[in-house]
PDB file of C-alpha atoms in Angstrom:
ATOM      1  CA  MET S   1      -1.267  19.274  57.975  1.00  0.00           C
ATOM      2  CA  THR S   2      -2.627  18.445  55.009  1.00  0.00           C
ATOM      3  CA  ASP S   3      -1.404  19.591  51.028  1.00  0.00           C
ATOM      4  CA  ASP S   4      -4.745  21.139  50.025  1.00  0.00           C
ATOM      5  CA  ARG S   5      -3.135  22.219  46.841  1.00  0.00           C
ATOM      6  CA  PRO S   6      -4.612  20.585  43.678  1.00  0.00           C
ATOM      7  CA  ALA S   7      -2.837  17.653  42.408  1.00  0.00           C
ATOM      8  CA  PRO S   8      -1.761  18.695  38.771  1.00  0.00           C
ATOM      9  CA  ALA S   9      -3.242  17.758  35.902  1.00  0.00           C
ATOM     10  CA  ARG S  10      -1.866  14.861  34.703  1.00  0.00           C
ATOM     11  CA  ALA S  11      -0.014  15.451  30.972  1.00  0.00           C
ATOM     12  CA  VAL S  12      -2.320  14.936  28.029  1.00  0.00           C
ATOM     13  CA  GLN S  13      -0.498  12.504  25.003  1.00  0.00           C
ATOM     14  CA  ARG S  14      -1.014  14.013  21.947  1.00  0.00           C
ATOM     15  CA  THR S  15      -1.758  11.438  19.069  1.00  0.00           C
ATOM     16  CA  SER S  16       0.189  10.949  16.564  1.00  0.00           C
ATOM     17  CA  LEU S  17      -0.489  12.765  13.202  1.00  0.00           C
ATOM     18  CA  VAL S  18       1.682  10.461  10.498  1.00  0.00           C
ATOM     19  CA  PRO S  19       0.600   6.548  11.667  1.00  0.00           C
ATOM     20  CA  PRO S  20       3.755   4.800  12.115  1.00  0.00           C
ATOM     21  CA  GLN S  21       3.651   1.960   9.378  1.00  0.00           C
ATOM     22  CA  HIS S  22       6.065   3.922   7.515  1.00  0.00           C
ATOM     23  CA  GLY S  23       6.713   1.055   5.581  1.00  0.00           C
ATOM     24  CA  ALA S  24       3.783   1.721   4.655  1.00  0.00           C
ATOM     25  CA  TRP S  25       4.353   4.271   2.495  1.00  0.00           C
ATOM     26  CA  ALA S  26       6.709   2.450  -0.491  1.00  0.00           C
ATOM     27  CA  PHE S  27       3.190   0.887  -0.531  1.00  0.00           C
ATOM     28  CA  LEU S  28       1.891   3.621  -2.076  1.00  0.00           C
ATOM     29  CA  GLY S  29       4.365   5.518  -3.942  1.00  0.00           C
ATOM     30  CA  LEU S  30       4.913   1.926  -6.209  1.00  0.00           C
ATOM     31  CA  PRO S  31       1.435   1.770  -7.716  1.00  0.00           C
ATOM     32  CA  LEU S  32       1.468   5.416  -8.501  1.00  0.00           C
ATOM     33  CA  ALA S  33       4.985   5.828 -10.287  1.00  0.00           C
ATOM     34  CA  LEU S  34       3.496   1.944 -12.265  1.00  0.00           C
ATOM     35  CA  GLY S  35       0.916   3.386 -13.651  1.00  0.00           C
ATOM     36  CA  PHE S  36       2.752   7.140 -14.391  1.00  0.00           C
ATOM     37  CA  LEU S  37       4.537   5.028 -16.814  1.00  0.00           C
ATOM     38  CA  GLY S  38       0.939   3.583 -18.258  1.00  0.00           C
ATOM     39  CA  GLY S  39      -0.860   6.021 -18.879  1.00  0.00           C
ATOM     40  CA  ASP S  40      -0.486   9.602 -20.871  1.00  0.00           C
ATOM     41  CA  PRO S  41       0.620  12.456 -18.191  1.00  0.00           C
ATOM     42  CA  SER S  42      -2.425  15.037 -16.930  1.00  0.00           C
ATOM     43  CA  TRP S  43      -3.106  17.342 -14.469  1.00  0.00           C
ATOM     44  CA  ALA S  44      -5.179  15.229 -12.737  1.00  0.00           C
ATOM     45  CA  TRP S  45      -3.229  12.526 -11.988  1.00  0.00           C
ATOM     46  CA  LEU S  46      -2.111  15.705  -9.219  1.00  0.00           C
ATOM     47  CA  PRO S  47      -5.320  15.494  -7.227  1.00  0.00           C
ATOM     48  CA  LEU S  48      -5.982  11.751  -7.751  1.00  0.00           C
ATOM     49  CA  ALA S  49      -2.285  11.573  -5.740  1.00  0.00           C
ATOM     50  CA  TRP S  50      -2.770  13.910  -3.192  1.00  0.00           C
ATOM     51  CA  ALA S  51      -6.651  11.707  -2.650  1.00  0.00           C
ATOM     52  CA  TRP S  52      -4.549   8.574  -2.468  1.00  0.00           C
ATOM     53  CA  ILE S  53      -2.011  10.079  -0.328  1.00  0.00           C
ATOM     54  CA  ALA S  54      -3.616  10.661   2.664  1.00  0.00           C
ATOM     55  CA  ALA S  55      -6.118   8.191   2.236  1.00  0.00           C
ATOM     56  CA  TYR S  56      -3.860   6.019   4.048  1.00  0.00           C
ATOM     57  CA  PRO S  57      -3.856   8.000   6.864  1.00  0.00           C
ATOM     58  CA  ALA S  58      -7.498   8.947   6.898  1.00  0.00           C
ATOM     59  CA  SER S  59      -8.278   5.267   6.519  1.00  0.00           C
ATOM     60  CA  TYR S  60      -5.176   4.296   8.482  1.00  0.00           C
ATOM     61  CA  PHE S  61      -6.659   6.275  11.783  1.00  0.00           C
ATOM     62  CA  VAL S  62     -10.904   5.170  10.654  1.00  0.00           C
ATOM     63  CA  LEU S  63      -9.364   1.682  11.973  1.00  0.00           C
ATOM     64  CA  SER S  64      -7.471   3.483  15.105  1.00  0.00           C
ATOM     65  CA  TYR S  65     -10.769   4.293  16.112  1.00  0.00           C
ATOM     66  CA  VAL S  66     -13.057   1.376  15.327  1.00  0.00           C
ATOM     67  CA  ARG S  67     -10.462  -0.580  17.773  1.00  0.00           C
ATOM     68  CA  ALA S  68      -9.349   1.983  20.431  1.00  0.00           C
ATOM     69  CA  ARG S  69     -10.698   0.714  23.883  1.00  0.00           C
ATOM     70  CA  ARG S  70     -10.144   5.485  23.766  1.00  0.00           C
ATOM     71  CA  PRO S  71     -10.806   6.441  20.238  1.00  0.00           C
ATOM     72  CA  GLU S  72     -11.052   9.784  20.924  1.00  0.00           C
ATOM     73  CA  ARG S  73      -7.878   9.837  21.186  1.00  0.00           C
ATOM     74  CA  PHE S  74      -7.920   9.253  17.104  1.00  0.00           C
ATOM     75  CA  ARG S  75     -10.380  12.250  16.622  1.00  0.00           C
ATOM     76  CA  ARG S  76      -7.918  14.886  16.283  1.00  0.00           C
ATOM     77  CA  PRO S  77      -5.146  13.396  13.522  1.00  0.00           C
ATOM     78  CA  LEU S  78      -8.454  11.536  11.573  1.00  0.00           C
ATOM     79  CA  ALA S  79      -9.577  14.707  11.258  1.00  0.00           C
ATOM     80  CA  VAL S  80      -6.692  16.450   9.899  1.00  0.00           C
ATOM     81  CA  TRP S  81      -5.441  13.655   7.062  1.00  0.00           C
ATOM     82  CA  VAL S  82     -10.177  13.419   6.334  1.00  0.00           C
ATOM     83  CA  ALA S  83      -9.504  17.319   6.074  1.00  0.00           C
ATOM     84  CA  LEU S  84      -6.092  16.978   3.546  1.00  0.00           C
ATOM     85  CA  PHE S  85      -8.095  13.886   1.825  1.00  0.00           C
ATOM     86  CA  ALA S  86     -11.314  15.737   1.045  1.00  0.00           C
ATOM     87  CA  PRO S  87     -10.373  18.987  -1.494  1.00  0.00           C
ATOM     88  CA  ALA S  88      -8.123  16.368  -3.875  1.00  0.00           C
ATOM     89  CA  GLY S  89     -10.869  13.839  -3.307  1.00  0.00           C
ATOM     90  CA  VAL S  90     -13.612  15.305  -4.498  1.00  0.00           C
ATOM     91  CA  ALA S  91     -11.671  17.694  -7.058  1.00  0.00           C
ATOM     92  CA  VAL S  92     -10.312  14.262  -9.304  1.00  0.00           C
ATOM     93  CA  VAL S  93     -13.771  13.295  -9.036  1.00  0.00           C
ATOM     94  CA  LEU S  94     -15.134  16.437 -10.752  1.00  0.00           C
ATOM     95  CA  LEU S  95     -12.920  15.490 -13.121  1.00  0.00           C
ATOM     96  CA  ARG S  96     -12.915  11.970 -13.715  1.00  0.00           C
ATOM     97  CA  PRO S  97     -16.734  11.553 -12.200  1.00  0.00           C
ATOM     98  CA  TRP S  98     -16.314   7.620 -12.963  1.00  0.00           C
ATOM     99  CA  LEU S  99     -14.135   7.828 -10.704  1.00  0.00           C
ATOM    100  CA  LEU S 100     -17.364   7.566  -8.595  1.00  0.00           C
ATOM    101  CA  TRP S 101     -17.556   3.775  -9.650  1.00  0.00           C
ATOM    102  CA  VAL S 102     -14.136   2.875  -8.132  1.00  0.00           C
ATOM    103  CA  ALA S 103     -14.318   4.334  -4.825  1.00  0.00           C
ATOM    104  CA  ALA S 104     -18.146   2.929  -4.576  1.00  0.00           C
ATOM    105  CA  LEU S 105     -15.036  -0.032  -5.131  1.00  0.00           C
ATOM    106  CA  TYR S 106     -12.134   0.514  -2.518  1.00  0.00           C
ATOM    107  CA  LEU S 107     -15.129   1.035  -0.077  1.00  0.00           C
ATOM    108  CA  ALA S 108     -16.595  -2.450  -0.535  1.00  0.00           C
ATOM    109  CA  SER S 109     -12.738  -3.326   0.273  1.00  0.00           C
ATOM    110  CA  PHE S 110     -12.283  -1.497   3.412  1.00  0.00           C
ATOM    111  CA  VAL S 111     -15.557  -3.491   5.066  1.00  0.00           C
ATOM    112  CA  VAL S 112     -12.795  -6.003   5.011  1.00  0.00           C
ATOM    113  CA  ASN S 113     -10.153  -3.833   6.888  1.00  0.00           C
ATOM    114  CA  LEU S 114     -13.038  -2.420   9.463  1.00  0.00           C
ATOM    115  CA  THR S 115     -13.981  -6.029  10.205  1.00  0.00           C
ATOM    116  CA  TYR S 116     -10.568  -7.311  10.551  1.00  0.00           C
ATOM    117  CA  ALA S 117     -10.385  -4.085  12.598  1.00  0.00           C
ATOM    118  CA  SER S 118     -13.508  -4.643  15.695  1.00  0.00           C
ATOM    119  CA  ARG S 119     -11.200  -8.163  16.554  1.00  0.00           C
ATOM    120  CA  ASN S 120      -8.246  -6.364  16.646  1.00  0.00           C
ATOM    121  CA  ARG S 121      -6.862  -8.713  13.790  1.00  0.00           C
ATOM    122  CA  GLU S 122      -5.919  -6.111  11.456  1.00  0.00           C
ATOM    123  CA  ARG S 123      -1.989  -8.170  11.052  1.00  0.00           C
ATOM    124  CA  ASP S 124      -4.048 -11.220   9.833  1.00  0.00           C
ATOM    125  CA  LEU S 125      -2.699 -11.973   6.240  1.00  0.00           C
ATOM    126  CA  VAL S 126      -5.425 -11.846   4.809  1.00  0.00           C
ATOM    127  CA  ASN S 127      -6.528  -8.242   5.691  1.00  0.00           C
ATOM    128  CA  ASP S 128      -2.517  -7.275   4.213  1.00  0.00           C
ATOM    129  CA  ALA S 129      -3.321  -9.637   1.193  1.00  0.00           C
ATOM    130  CA  VAL S 130      -6.966  -6.926   1.099  1.00  0.00           C
ATOM    131  CA  PHE S 131      -4.426  -3.441   1.818  1.00  0.00           C
ATOM    132  CA  VAL S 132      -2.126  -4.925  -1.392  1.00  0.00           C
ATOM    133  CA  ALA S 133      -4.528  -5.590  -3.940  1.00  0.00           C
ATOM    134  CA  GLN S 134      -6.058  -2.557  -2.849  1.00  0.00           C
ATOM    135  CA  CYS S 135      -2.724  -1.295  -3.853  1.00  0.00           C
ATOM    136  CA  SER S 136      -2.449  -2.944  -6.797  1.00  0.00           C
ATOM    137  CA  ALA S 137      -5.837  -2.205  -8.488  1.00  0.00           C
ATOM    138  CA  MET S 138      -4.118   1.401  -8.342  1.00  0.00           C
ATOM    139  CA  VAL S 139      -1.937   1.286 -11.099  1.00  0.00           C
ATOM    140  CA  ALA S 140      -5.184   0.690 -13.773  1.00  0.00           C
ATOM    141  CA  VAL S 141      -6.463   3.230 -11.506  1.00  0.00           C
ATOM    142  CA  THR S 142      -3.882   6.363 -12.403  1.00  0.00           C
ATOM    143  CA  SER S 143      -3.546   4.499 -16.271  1.00  0.00           C
ATOM    144  CA  LEU S 144      -6.746   5.176 -16.322  1.00  0.00           C
ATOM    145  CA  VAL S 145      -7.144   8.849 -15.046  1.00  0.00           C
ATOM    146  CA  GLY S 146      -4.451   9.934 -17.470  1.00  0.00           C
ATOM    147  CA  ASP S 147      -5.855   8.417 -20.153  1.00  0.00           C
ATOM    148  CA  ASP S 148      -9.394   8.909 -19.560  1.00  0.00           C
ATOM    149  CA  PRO S 149     -11.720   7.132 -21.645  1.00  0.00           C
ATOM    150  CA  ASP S 150     -15.097   7.694 -23.009  1.00  0.00           C
ATOM    151  CA  ALA S 151     -17.053   5.196 -20.628  1.00  0.00           C
ATOM    152  CA  SER S 152     -18.935   5.526 -17.113  1.00  0.00           C
ATOM    153  CA  MET S 153     -19.325   2.299 -16.384  1.00  0.00           C
ATOM    154  CA  PRO S 154     -16.971  -0.200 -14.739  1.00  0.00           C
ATOM    155  CA  GLY S 155     -17.621  -2.367 -17.538  1.00  0.00           C
ATOM    156  CA  PRO S 156     -16.385   0.043 -20.528  1.00  0.00           C
ATOM    157  CA  LEU S 157     -13.439   1.138 -18.234  1.00  0.00           C
ATOM    158  CA  LEU S 158     -12.286  -2.171 -16.916  1.00  0.00           C
ATOM    159  CA  SER S 159     -12.045  -3.218 -20.539  1.00  0.00           C
ATOM    160  CA  ALA S 160     -10.460   0.251 -21.645  1.00  0.00           C
ATOM    161  CA  VAL S 161      -7.615  -0.340 -19.275  1.00  0.00           C
ATOM    162  CA  PRO S 162      -4.548  -1.435 -21.558  1.00  0.00           C
ATOM    163  CA  GLY S 163      -2.958  -5.181 -21.114  1.00  0.00           C
ATOM    164  CA  HIS S 164       0.741  -3.896 -20.658  1.00  0.00           C
ATOM    165  CA  VAL S 165      -1.350  -1.322 -17.792  1.00  0.00           C
ATOM    166  CA  TRP S 166      -2.202  -5.285 -15.874  1.00  0.00           C
ATOM    167  CA  LEU S 167       0.286  -6.282 -16.247  1.00  0.00           C
ATOM    168  CA  LEU S 168       2.267  -3.229 -14.406  1.00  0.00           C
ATOM    169  CA  ALA S 169      -1.114  -3.336 -12.120  1.00  0.00           C
ATOM    170  CA  LEU S 170       0.469  -7.559 -11.672  1.00  0.00           C
ATOM    171  CA  VAL S 171       4.814  -6.846 -11.381  1.00  0.00           C
ATOM    172  CA  CYS S 172       2.990  -4.409  -8.623  1.00  0.00           C
ATOM    173  CA  GLY S 173       0.220  -6.961  -6.588  1.00  0.00           C
ATOM    174  CA  ALA S 174       3.361  -9.689  -6.607  1.00  0.00           C
ATOM    175  CA  VAL S 175       6.535  -7.316  -5.066  1.00  0.00           C
ATOM    176  CA  LEU S 176       4.404  -6.271  -2.752  1.00  0.00           C
ATOM    177  CA  LEU S 177       2.885  -9.475  -1.794  1.00  0.00           C
ATOM    178  CA  GLY S 178       6.140 -10.919  -1.637  1.00  0.00           C
ATOM    179  CA  SER S 179       7.716  -8.079   0.677  1.00  0.00           C
ATOM    180  CA  THR S 180       5.038  -8.726   2.509  1.00  0.00           C
ATOM    181  CA  LEU S 181       5.271 -11.962   3.439  1.00  0.00           C
ATOM    182  CA  HIS S 182       9.635 -11.143   4.058  1.00  0.00           C
ATOM    183  CA  VAL S 183       8.987  -8.335   6.263  1.00  0.00           C
ATOM    184  CA  LYS S 184       6.862 -10.516   8.501  1.00  0.00           C
ATOM    185  CA  SER S 185       9.576 -13.402   8.249  1.00  0.00           C
ATOM    186  CA  LEU S 186      11.825 -11.136   9.920  1.00  0.00           C
ATOM    187  CA  LEU S 187       9.923  -9.109  12.246  1.00  0.00           C
ATOM    188  CA  ARG S 188       6.523 -10.309  13.756  1.00  0.00           C
ATOM    189  CA  GLU S 189       6.592 -13.557  12.660  1.00  0.00           C
ATOM    190  CA  ARG S 190      10.507 -14.419  13.070  1.00  0.00           C
ATOM    191  CA  ARG S 191       9.550 -17.280  15.322  1.00  0.00           C
ATOM    192  CA  ASP S 192       7.445 -18.454  12.908  1.00  0.00           C
ATOM    193  CA  PRO S 193       9.410 -20.628  10.366  1.00  0.00           C
ATOM    194  CA  ARG S 194       6.297 -20.757   8.169  1.00  0.00           C
ATOM    195  CA  PHE S 195       6.616 -16.843   7.116  1.00  0.00           C
ATOM    196  CA  ALA S 196       9.920 -17.313   6.204  1.00  0.00           C
ATOM    197  CA  ARG S 197       9.530 -20.639   3.768  1.00  0.00           C
ATOM    198  CA  ALA S 198       6.269 -18.691   2.272  1.00  0.00           C
ATOM    199  CA  SER S 199       8.641 -15.700   1.596  1.00  0.00           C
ATOM    200  CA  LYS S 200      11.184 -17.912   0.268  1.00  0.00           C
ATOM    201  CA  VAL S 201       9.007 -19.562  -2.248  1.00  0.00           C
ATOM    202  CA  PHE S 202       6.614 -17.085  -3.626  1.00  0.00           C
ATOM    203  CA  ALA S 203      10.320 -15.004  -3.861  1.00  0.00           C
ATOM    204  CA  VAL S 204      11.199 -18.404  -6.246  1.00  0.00           C
ATOM    205  CA  ALA S 205       7.501 -19.213  -8.076  1.00  0.00           C
ATOM    206  CA  CYS S 206       7.414 -14.843  -8.703  1.00  0.00           C
ATOM    207  CA  LEU S 207      11.203 -15.515 -10.153  1.00  0.00           C
ATOM    208  CA  LEU S 208       9.734 -18.553 -12.576  1.00  0.00           C
ATOM    209  CA  ALA S 209       6.927 -16.731 -13.710  1.00  0.00           C
ATOM    210  CA  SER S 210       9.034 -13.954 -14.355  1.00  0.00           C
ATOM    211  CA  PRO S 211       9.658 -15.038 -17.596  1.00  0.00           C
ATOM    212  CA  ALA S 212       5.881 -15.595 -19.001  1.00  0.00           C
ATOM    213  CA  LEU S 213       5.349 -12.449 -17.576  1.00  0.00           C
ATOM    214  CA  ALA S 214       8.342 -11.327 -20.378  1.00  0.00           C
ATOM    215  CA  LEU S 215       6.225 -13.035 -23.192  1.00  0.00           C
ATOM    216  CA  ALA S 216       2.806 -11.399 -22.443  1.00  0.00           C
ATOM    217  CA  TRP S 217       4.544  -8.239 -22.266  1.00  0.00           C
ATOM    218  CA  GLY S 218       6.116  -9.173 -25.596  1.00  0.00           C
ATOM    219  CA  LEU S 219       9.583  -9.908 -26.629  1.00  0.00           C
ATOM    220  CA  PRO S 220      11.824  -8.781 -25.977  1.00  0.00           C
ATOM    221  CA  ALA S 221      11.561  -5.696 -23.865  1.00  0.00           C
ATOM    222  CA  GLY S 222       9.560  -8.002 -21.458  1.00  0.00           C
ATOM    223  CA  TRP S 223      12.480  -9.457 -20.694  1.00  0.00           C
ATOM    224  CA  LEU S 224      13.351  -6.801 -18.896  1.00  0.00           C
ATOM    225  CA  LEU S 225      10.819  -6.981 -15.645  1.00  0.00           C
ATOM    226  CA  VAL S 226      12.705 -10.394 -15.088  1.00  0.00           C
ATOM    227  CA  PRO S 227      16.174  -9.257 -13.494  1.00  0.00           C
ATOM    228  CA  ALA S 228      13.770  -7.140 -10.611  1.00  0.00           C
ATOM    229  CA  PHE S 229      11.925 -10.692  -9.274  1.00  0.00           C
ATOM    230  CA  ALA S 230      15.686 -12.246  -9.471  1.00  0.00           C
ATOM    231  CA  LEU S 231      16.553  -9.921  -6.825  1.00  0.00           C
ATOM    232  CA  LEU S 232      14.255  -9.306  -4.954  1.00  0.00           C
ATOM    233  CA  ALA S 233      14.203 -13.820  -4.863  1.00  0.00           C
ATOM    234  CA  ALA S 234      18.469 -13.393  -3.718  1.00  0.00           C
ATOM    235  CA  ARG S 235      17.063 -10.676  -0.938  1.00  0.00           C
ATOM    236  CA  ALA S 236      14.814 -13.306  -0.268  1.00  0.00           C
ATOM    237  CA  LEU S 237      16.526 -16.320   0.325  1.00  0.00           C
ATOM    238  CA  ARG S 238      19.890 -14.963   2.238  1.00  0.00           C
ATOM    239  CA  ARG S 239      20.153 -16.392   5.382  1.00  0.00           C
ATOM    240  CA  ASP S 240      21.431 -14.314   7.831  1.00  0.00           C
ATOM    241  CA  TRP S 241      19.851 -11.299   8.762  1.00  0.00           C
ATOM    242  CA  SER S 242      20.049 -10.818  12.421  1.00  0.00           C
ATOM    243  CA  GLY S 243      20.698  -7.883  13.988  1.00  0.00           C
ATOM    244  CA  MET S 244      19.503  -5.887  10.971  1.00  0.00           C
ATOM    245  CA  ARG S 245      17.263  -3.214  12.694  1.00  0.00           C
ATOM    246  CA  PRO S 246      13.480  -2.534  11.154  1.00  0.00           C
ATOM    247  CA  GLY S 247      14.548   0.412   9.330  1.00  0.00           C
ATOM    248  CA  THR S 248      17.228  -0.986   8.132  1.00  0.00           C
ATOM    249  CA  ILE S 249      15.266  -3.458   6.374  1.00  0.00           C
ATOM    250  CA  GLY S 250      13.279  -0.945   5.167  1.00  0.00           C
ATOM    251  CA  MET S 251      15.293   0.549   3.817  1.00  0.00           C
ATOM    252  CA  VAL S 252      16.035  -2.731   1.677  1.00  0.00           C
ATOM    253  CA  GLU S 253      12.511  -2.458   0.520  1.00  0.00           C
ATOM    254  CA  LEU S 254      12.179   0.636  -0.680  1.00  0.00           C
ATOM    255  CA  ALA S 255      15.593  -0.066  -2.759  1.00  0.00           C
ATOM    256  CA  GLY S 256      13.755  -3.654  -4.135  1.00  0.00           C
ATOM    257  CA  PHE S 257      10.801  -1.548  -5.002  1.00  0.00           C
ATOM    258  CA  VAL S 258      12.968   1.241  -6.853  1.00  0.00           C
ATOM    259  CA  VAL S 259      14.913  -1.993  -8.629  1.00  0.00           C
ATOM    260  CA  VAL S 260      11.661  -2.545  -9.939  1.00  0.00           C
ATOM    261  CA  LEU S 261      10.405   0.535 -11.070  1.00  0.00           C
ATOM    262  CA  GLY S 262      13.500   1.339 -12.490  1.00  0.00           C
ATOM    263  CA  PHE S 263      12.980  -1.686 -15.027  1.00  0.00           C
ATOM    264  CA  ALA S 264       9.641  -1.228 -15.398  1.00  0.00           C
ATOM    265  CA  ALA S 265      10.017   2.318 -16.818  1.00  0.00           C
ATOM    266  CA  MET S 266      12.560   0.670 -19.101  1.00  0.00           C
ATOM    267  CA  ALA S 267      10.253  -2.608 -20.291  1.00  0.00           C
ATOM    268  CA  VAL S 268       7.500   0.679 -20.834  1.00  0.00           C
ATOM    269  CA  ALA S 269      10.393   2.867 -22.828  1.00  0.00           C
ATOM    270  CA  ALA S 270      11.374  -0.508 -24.788  1.00  0.00           C
ATOM    271  CA  ALA S 271       8.235  -2.027 -25.806  1.00  0.00           C
TER     272      ALA S 271
END
């Protein structure tokens, strides 16, 4: 006897609207916060922050769409985040039209991310370094949006960035790159001893270079930038990370970012 009843439809698994890279949110927050320290408060920061935060998941799902065998799974989250990004992006460009130049530069750098994603190599260190550069540049962009210089071309805009803001961007880049190396050495690349060595060497190099950073900032306020690098070096040099869960590692990194932000705020206040 045959069963002529139709087979039950297979449940369609929906792709989450939130990227699974939880640590990336801290990478987005640190440059914004450092940029807030370096610029004058402005209502334009609100759509800027909105656009910056929404741009990450939008770009994540663009990259997922490019490399996926079933790209249709990512259409819904991509549409949601583009819809969230668009009004804020338009608003901040209307307030600061020179941001079109910045957007063009970010789009150019995003081509690198697209290239790595198309080859399914988005976890490569070079691709991560491009993301770190994009985040670090946001320190200067945030500061400029607050100050709103009377300039519209890239050259004058770059010269309008105060020296201490460039130093904050340098701090941001060093911290984010160090965090990338450290987390890779503990998780994805834990079986490759080269990443552990690179993480330790980079952290110690940043600590040794921090007095020069303090001098460029101006003494004595610049000395406040040094302790954070000492703590990050101690974290990288810790020998036993076995048994620590990824979530705990992420919380340690977040705490490190908060420490960096705290000392940077004190250095700005003391300058």
